[in-house]
Coordinates of C-alpha atoms in Angstrom, one line a residue:
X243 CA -42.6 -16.9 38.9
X244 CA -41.4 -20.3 38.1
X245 CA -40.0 -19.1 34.9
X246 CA -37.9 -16.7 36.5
X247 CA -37.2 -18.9 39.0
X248 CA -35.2 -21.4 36.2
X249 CA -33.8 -18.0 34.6
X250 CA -32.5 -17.4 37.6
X251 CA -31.1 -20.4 38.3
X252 CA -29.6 -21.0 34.9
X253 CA -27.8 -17.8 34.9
X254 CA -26.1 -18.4 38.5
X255 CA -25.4 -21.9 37.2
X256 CA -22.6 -20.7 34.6
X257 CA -21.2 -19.0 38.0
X258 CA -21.2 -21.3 40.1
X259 CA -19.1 -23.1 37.5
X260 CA -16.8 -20.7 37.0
X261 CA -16.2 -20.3 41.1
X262 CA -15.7 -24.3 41.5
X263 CA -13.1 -23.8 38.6
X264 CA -11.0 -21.0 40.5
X265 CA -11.0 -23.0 43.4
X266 CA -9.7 -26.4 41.9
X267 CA -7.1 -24.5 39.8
X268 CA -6.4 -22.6 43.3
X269 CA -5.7 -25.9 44.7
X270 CA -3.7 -27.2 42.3
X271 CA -1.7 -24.5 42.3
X272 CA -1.1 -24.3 46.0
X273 CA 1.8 -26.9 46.1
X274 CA 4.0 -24.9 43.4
X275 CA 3.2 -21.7 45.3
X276 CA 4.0 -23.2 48.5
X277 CA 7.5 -24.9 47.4
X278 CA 8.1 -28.2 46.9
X279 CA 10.2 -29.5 49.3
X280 CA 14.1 -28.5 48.6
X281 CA 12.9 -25.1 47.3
X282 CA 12.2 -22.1 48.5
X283 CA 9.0 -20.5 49.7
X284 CA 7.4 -16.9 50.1
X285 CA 7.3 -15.9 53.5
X286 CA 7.3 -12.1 53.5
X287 CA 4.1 -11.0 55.5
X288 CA 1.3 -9.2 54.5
X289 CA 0.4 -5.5 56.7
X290 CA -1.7 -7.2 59.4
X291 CA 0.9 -10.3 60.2
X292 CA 3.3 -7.3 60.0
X293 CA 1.5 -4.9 62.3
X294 CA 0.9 -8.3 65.1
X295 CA 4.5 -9.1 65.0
X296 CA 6.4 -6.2 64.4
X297 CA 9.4 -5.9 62.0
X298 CA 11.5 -8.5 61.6
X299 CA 16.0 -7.6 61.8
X300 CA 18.8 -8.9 60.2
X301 CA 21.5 -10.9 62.6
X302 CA 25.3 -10.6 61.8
X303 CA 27.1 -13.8 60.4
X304 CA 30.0 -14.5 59.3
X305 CA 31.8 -16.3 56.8
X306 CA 32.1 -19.7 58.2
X307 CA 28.1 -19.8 58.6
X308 CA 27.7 -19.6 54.8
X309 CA 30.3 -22.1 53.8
X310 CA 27.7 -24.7 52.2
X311 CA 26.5 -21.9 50.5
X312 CA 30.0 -20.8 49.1
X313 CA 30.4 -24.5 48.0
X314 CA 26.9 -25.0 46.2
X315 CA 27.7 -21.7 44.5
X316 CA 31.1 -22.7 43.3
X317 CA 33.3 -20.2 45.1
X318 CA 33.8 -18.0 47.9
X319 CA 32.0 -14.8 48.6
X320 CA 32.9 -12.1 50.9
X321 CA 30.7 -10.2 53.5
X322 CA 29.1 -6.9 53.5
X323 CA 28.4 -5.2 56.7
X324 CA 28.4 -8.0 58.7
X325 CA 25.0 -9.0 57.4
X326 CA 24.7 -10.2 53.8
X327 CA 27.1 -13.0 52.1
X328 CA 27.6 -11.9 49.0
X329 CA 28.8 -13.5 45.7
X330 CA 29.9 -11.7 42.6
X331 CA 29.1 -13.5 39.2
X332 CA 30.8 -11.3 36.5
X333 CA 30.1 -12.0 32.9
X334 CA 33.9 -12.4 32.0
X335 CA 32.9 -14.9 29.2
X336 CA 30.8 -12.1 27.2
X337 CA 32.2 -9.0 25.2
X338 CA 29.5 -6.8 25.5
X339 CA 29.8 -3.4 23.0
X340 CA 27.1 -0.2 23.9
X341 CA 27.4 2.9 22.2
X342 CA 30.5 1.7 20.5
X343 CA 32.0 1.4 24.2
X344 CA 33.7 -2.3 25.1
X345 CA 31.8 -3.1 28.4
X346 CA 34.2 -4.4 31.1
X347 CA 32.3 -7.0 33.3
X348 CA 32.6 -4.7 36.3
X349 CA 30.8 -1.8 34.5
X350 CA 27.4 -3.3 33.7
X351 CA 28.1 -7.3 33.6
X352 CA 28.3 -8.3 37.1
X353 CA 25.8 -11.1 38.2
X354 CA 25.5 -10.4 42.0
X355 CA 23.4 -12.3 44.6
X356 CA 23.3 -11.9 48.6
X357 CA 21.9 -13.6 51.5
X358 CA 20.9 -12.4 54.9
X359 CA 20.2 -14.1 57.7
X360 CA 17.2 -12.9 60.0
X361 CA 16.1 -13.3 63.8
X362 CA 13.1 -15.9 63.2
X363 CA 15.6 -18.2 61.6
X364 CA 15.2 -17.4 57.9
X365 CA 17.1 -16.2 55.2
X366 CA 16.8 -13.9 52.3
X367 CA 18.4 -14.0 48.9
X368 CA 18.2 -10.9 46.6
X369 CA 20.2 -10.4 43.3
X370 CA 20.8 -8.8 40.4
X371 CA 21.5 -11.5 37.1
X372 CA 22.7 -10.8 33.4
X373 CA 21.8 -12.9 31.2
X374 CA 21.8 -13.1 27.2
X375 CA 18.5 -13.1 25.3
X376 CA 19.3 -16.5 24.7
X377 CA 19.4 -17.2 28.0
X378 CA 16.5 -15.8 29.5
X379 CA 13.6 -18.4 29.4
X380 CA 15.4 -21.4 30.5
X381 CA 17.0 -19.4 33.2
X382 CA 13.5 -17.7 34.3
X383 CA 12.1 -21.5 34.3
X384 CA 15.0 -23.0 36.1
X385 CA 14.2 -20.2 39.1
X386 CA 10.2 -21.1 38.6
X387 CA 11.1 -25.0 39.9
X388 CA 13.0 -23.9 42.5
X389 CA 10.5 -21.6 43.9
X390 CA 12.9 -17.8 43.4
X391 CA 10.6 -15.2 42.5
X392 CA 12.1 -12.5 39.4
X393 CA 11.2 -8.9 40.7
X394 CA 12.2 -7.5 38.1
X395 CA 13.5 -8.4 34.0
X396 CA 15.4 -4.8 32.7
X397 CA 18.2 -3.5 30.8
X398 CA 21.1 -1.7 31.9
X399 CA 22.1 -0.7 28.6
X400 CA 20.9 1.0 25.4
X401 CA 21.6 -1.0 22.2
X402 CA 24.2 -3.5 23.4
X403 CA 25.4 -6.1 21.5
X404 CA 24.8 -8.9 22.2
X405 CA 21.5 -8.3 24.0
X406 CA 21.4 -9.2 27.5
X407 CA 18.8 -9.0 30.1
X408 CA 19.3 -8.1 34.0
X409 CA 17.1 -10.3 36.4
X410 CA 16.3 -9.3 39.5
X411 CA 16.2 -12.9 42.0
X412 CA 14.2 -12.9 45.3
X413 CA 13.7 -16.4 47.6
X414 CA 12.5 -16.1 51.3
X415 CA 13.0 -19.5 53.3
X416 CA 14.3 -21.3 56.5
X417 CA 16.7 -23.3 54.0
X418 CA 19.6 -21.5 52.2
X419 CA 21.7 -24.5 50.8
X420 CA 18.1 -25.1 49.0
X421 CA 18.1 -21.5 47.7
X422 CA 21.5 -21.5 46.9
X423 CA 20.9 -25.1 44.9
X424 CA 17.8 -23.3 42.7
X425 CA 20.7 -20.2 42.5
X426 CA 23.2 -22.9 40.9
X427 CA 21.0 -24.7 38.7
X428 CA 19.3 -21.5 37.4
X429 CA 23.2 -20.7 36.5
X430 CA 24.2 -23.7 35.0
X431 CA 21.5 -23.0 32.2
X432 CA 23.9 -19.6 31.2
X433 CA 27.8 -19.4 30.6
X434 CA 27.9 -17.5 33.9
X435 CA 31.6 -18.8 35.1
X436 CA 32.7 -19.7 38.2
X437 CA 32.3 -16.8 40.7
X438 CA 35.1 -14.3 41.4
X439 CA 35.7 -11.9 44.0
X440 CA 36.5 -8.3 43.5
X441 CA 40.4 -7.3 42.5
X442 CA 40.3 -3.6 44.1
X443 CA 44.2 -3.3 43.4
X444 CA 43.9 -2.6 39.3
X445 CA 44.8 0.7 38.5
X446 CA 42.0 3.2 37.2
X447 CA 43.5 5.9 34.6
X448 CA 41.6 8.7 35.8
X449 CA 41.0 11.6 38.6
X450 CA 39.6 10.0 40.8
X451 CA 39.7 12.6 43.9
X452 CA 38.2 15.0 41.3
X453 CA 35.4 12.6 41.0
X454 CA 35.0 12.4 44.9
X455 CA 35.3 15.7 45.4
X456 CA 32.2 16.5 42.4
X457 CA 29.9 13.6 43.8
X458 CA 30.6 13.6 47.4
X459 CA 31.9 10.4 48.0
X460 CA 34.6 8.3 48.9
X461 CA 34.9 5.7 45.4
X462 CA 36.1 2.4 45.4
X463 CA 38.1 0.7 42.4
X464 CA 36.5 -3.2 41.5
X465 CA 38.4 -4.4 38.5
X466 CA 39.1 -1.4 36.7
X467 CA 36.0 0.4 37.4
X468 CA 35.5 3.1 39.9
X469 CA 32.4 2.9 41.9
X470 CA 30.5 5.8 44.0
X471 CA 27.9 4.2 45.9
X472 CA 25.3 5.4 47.7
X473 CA 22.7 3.9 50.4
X474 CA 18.7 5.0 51.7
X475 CA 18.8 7.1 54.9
X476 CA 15.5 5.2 55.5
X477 CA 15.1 2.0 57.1
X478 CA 13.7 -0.1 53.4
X479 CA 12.1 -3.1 54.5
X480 CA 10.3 -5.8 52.3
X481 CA 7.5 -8.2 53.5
X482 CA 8.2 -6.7 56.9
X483 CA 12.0 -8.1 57.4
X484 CA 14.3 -4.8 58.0
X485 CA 17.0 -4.6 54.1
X486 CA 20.4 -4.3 55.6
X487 CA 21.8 -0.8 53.9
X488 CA 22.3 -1.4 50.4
X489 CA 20.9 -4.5 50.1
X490 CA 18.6 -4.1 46.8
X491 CA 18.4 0.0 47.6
X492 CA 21.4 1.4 45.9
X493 CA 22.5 3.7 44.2
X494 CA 25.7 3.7 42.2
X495 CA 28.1 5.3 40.0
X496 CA 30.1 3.2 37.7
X497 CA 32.9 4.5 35.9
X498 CA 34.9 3.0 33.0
X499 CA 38.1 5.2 32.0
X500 CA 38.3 5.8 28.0
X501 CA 41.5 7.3 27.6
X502 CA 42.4 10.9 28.3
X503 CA 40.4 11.6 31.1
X504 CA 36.8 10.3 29.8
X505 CA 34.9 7.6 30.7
X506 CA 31.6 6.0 30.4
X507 CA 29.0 5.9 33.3
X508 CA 26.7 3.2 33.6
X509 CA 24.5 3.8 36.9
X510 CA 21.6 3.2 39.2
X511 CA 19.8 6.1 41.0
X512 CA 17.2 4.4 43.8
X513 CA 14.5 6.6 44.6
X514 CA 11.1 7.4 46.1
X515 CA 8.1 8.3 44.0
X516 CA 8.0 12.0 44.9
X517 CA 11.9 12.3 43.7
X518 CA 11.6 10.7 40.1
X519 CA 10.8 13.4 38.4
X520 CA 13.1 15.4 39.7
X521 CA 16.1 12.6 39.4
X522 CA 15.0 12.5 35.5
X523 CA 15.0 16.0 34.6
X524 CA 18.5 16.3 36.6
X525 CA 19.9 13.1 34.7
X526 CA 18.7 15.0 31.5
X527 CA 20.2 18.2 32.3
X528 CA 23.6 16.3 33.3
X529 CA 23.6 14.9 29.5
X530 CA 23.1 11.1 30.3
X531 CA 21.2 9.2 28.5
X532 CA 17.8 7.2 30.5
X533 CA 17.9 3.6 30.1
X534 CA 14.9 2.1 32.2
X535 CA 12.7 3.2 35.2
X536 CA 11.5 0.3 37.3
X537 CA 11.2 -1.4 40.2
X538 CA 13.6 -3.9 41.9
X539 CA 11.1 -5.1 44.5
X540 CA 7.6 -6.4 45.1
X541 CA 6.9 -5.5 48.3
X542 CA 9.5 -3.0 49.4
X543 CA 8.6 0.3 51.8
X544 CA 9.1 2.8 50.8
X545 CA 7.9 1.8 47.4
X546 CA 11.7 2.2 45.5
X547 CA 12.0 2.9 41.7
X548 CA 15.3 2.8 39.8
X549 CA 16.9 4.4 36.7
X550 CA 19.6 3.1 34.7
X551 CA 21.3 6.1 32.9
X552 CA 24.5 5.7 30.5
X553 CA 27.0 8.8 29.9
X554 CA 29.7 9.8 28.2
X555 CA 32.5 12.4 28.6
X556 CA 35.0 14.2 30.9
X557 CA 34.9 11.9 34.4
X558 CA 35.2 15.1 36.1
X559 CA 33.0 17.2 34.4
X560 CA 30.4 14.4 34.5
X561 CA 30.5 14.0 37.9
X562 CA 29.9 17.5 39.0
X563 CA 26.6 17.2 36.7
X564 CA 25.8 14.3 38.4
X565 CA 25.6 15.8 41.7
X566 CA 22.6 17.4 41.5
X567 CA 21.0 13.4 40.7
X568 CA 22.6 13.1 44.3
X569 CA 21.5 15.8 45.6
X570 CA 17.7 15.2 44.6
X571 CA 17.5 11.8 46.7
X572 CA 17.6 11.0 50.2
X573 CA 20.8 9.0 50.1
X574 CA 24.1 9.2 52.0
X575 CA 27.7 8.0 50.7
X576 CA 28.3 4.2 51.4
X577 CA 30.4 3.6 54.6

């Protein structure tokens, strides 16, 4: 007995040890997870703080109430819906080539990040980032000190040259001049320029009530690109705070005009898990090319996946293959 007493004790020794070690390197890890002060910290609820309190809506703002924001960033942003400030970043200082195609910025290169105010006081930034593979690592360790979570690390494109990466940027907090500071010095480690709004007034060489009329949609020009976005009919929430329409859950149509009526189409179908399959199939049958299929998200519901998809061709002919993709998702044409 006394000898398997010690045996005993000398194998839950080595245990014991390893559990005191989880706990001390818990503990020291607890201040970077909780934020140092000026950064931002998680605060998106797990299902039973959810379930006590209930979901948590977006307030409107306007632009005034993000003007620190605007000036930490470097420029102005414009609202959407009354509910997110958002900035655009595009890439104007890269020239990009995919598939022997010249990217323009407004195609595949725009850096875009919003932020959403919320009843309890808090805001939410989410965005989408393109960096260069040179890039990535000091810009991913940049975010890490200033407590913004990546949600996703993707490509939008196949075989582009040079190679860029698109980040997905998440921060939760009661301070958004802090968030937009981590934003700014994440930035500052790329050649990301100074923000720029969207110039809607550049013509776009191609049918572009042909493309409406195939996708069911109203587009939108941004810089020489034509844009068919679509939105969730559900309500998306993340960590239990209610996603304005669009924000992080879209899906969109980008179209760069080639000359003669073709383009290229670099887009974004969001989707639920039991439409996937059929969203790839149609994508396939439409003749575009799949890039990724991910998630933008941690803790979105419902659980959202995305695919990028790059074609080629007639505008109008791709479009009315497209539809289908449209058709096979619960989505409804941005208002």
């Amino acid at each position: 007995m006394i000898a398997g007493d010690r045996a005993r004790q000398q194998d839950t020794e080595p245990r014991a040890g390893a559990s005191r070690r989880r706990v001390l390197a818990a503990a020291a890890l607890a201040p970077v997870l909780a934020g140092a002060p000026g950064t931002a910290r998680a605060l998106s609820a797990g299902a039973a703080e959810v379930s006590r309190r209930g979901l948590v809506k977006p307030v409107r703002t306007t632009l005034s109430d993000w003007a620190r924001v605007a000036r930490v960033l470097g420029g102005p942003g414009d609202m959407k819906r009354n509910l997110m400030y958002h900035t655009g970043f595009p890439r104007r200082d890269l020239r990009v080539v995919s598939r022997k195609v010249t990217v323009k910025p407004s195609l595949a290169l725009g850096s875009h990040v919003s932020f959403v105010r919320y009843a309890d006081g808090s805001t939410m930034l989410m965005g989408d980032v393109v960096v260069t593979e040179g890039e990535l690592q000091r810009f991913t360790d940049t975010l890490h000190r200033h407590g913004i979570e990546q949600t996703a690390i993707h490509k939008h494109l196949l075989a582009q040259t040079p190679d860029i990466w698109w980040i997905h940027v998440h921060a939760h907090g009661h301070d958004p001049v802090a968030i937009a500071r981590g934003l700014r010095a994440a930035f500052d480690c790329t050649g990301t320029p100074p923000p720029q709004p969207s110039d809607p007034t550049t013509a776009v060489a191609l049918d572009t009530a042909g493309i409406d009329a195939a996708l069911g949609v109203k587009g939108s020009t941004d810089d020489g690109i034509y844009k068919c976005i679509f939105v969730r009919r559900e309500t998306v929430t993340d960590g239990g705070y209610v996603l304005p329409p669009g924000l992080g859950s879209t899906s969109a149509f980008n179209i760069q005009p080639l000359g003669g009526g073709r383009a290229a189409i670099s887009g974004d179908c969001a989707m639920i898990a039991k439409e996937v399959q059929h969203v790839l199939v149609a994508l396939r049958r439409a003749g575009a090319q799949l890039v990724e299929l991910h998630n933008h998200g941690l803790t979105d519901e419902p659980r959202l996946f995305f695919t990028h998809f790059w074609a080629v061709g007639d505008a109008v002919e791709l479009a009315r293959a497209l539809r289908p993709v449209v058709a096979a998702t619960n989505v409804v044409a941005a208002g």
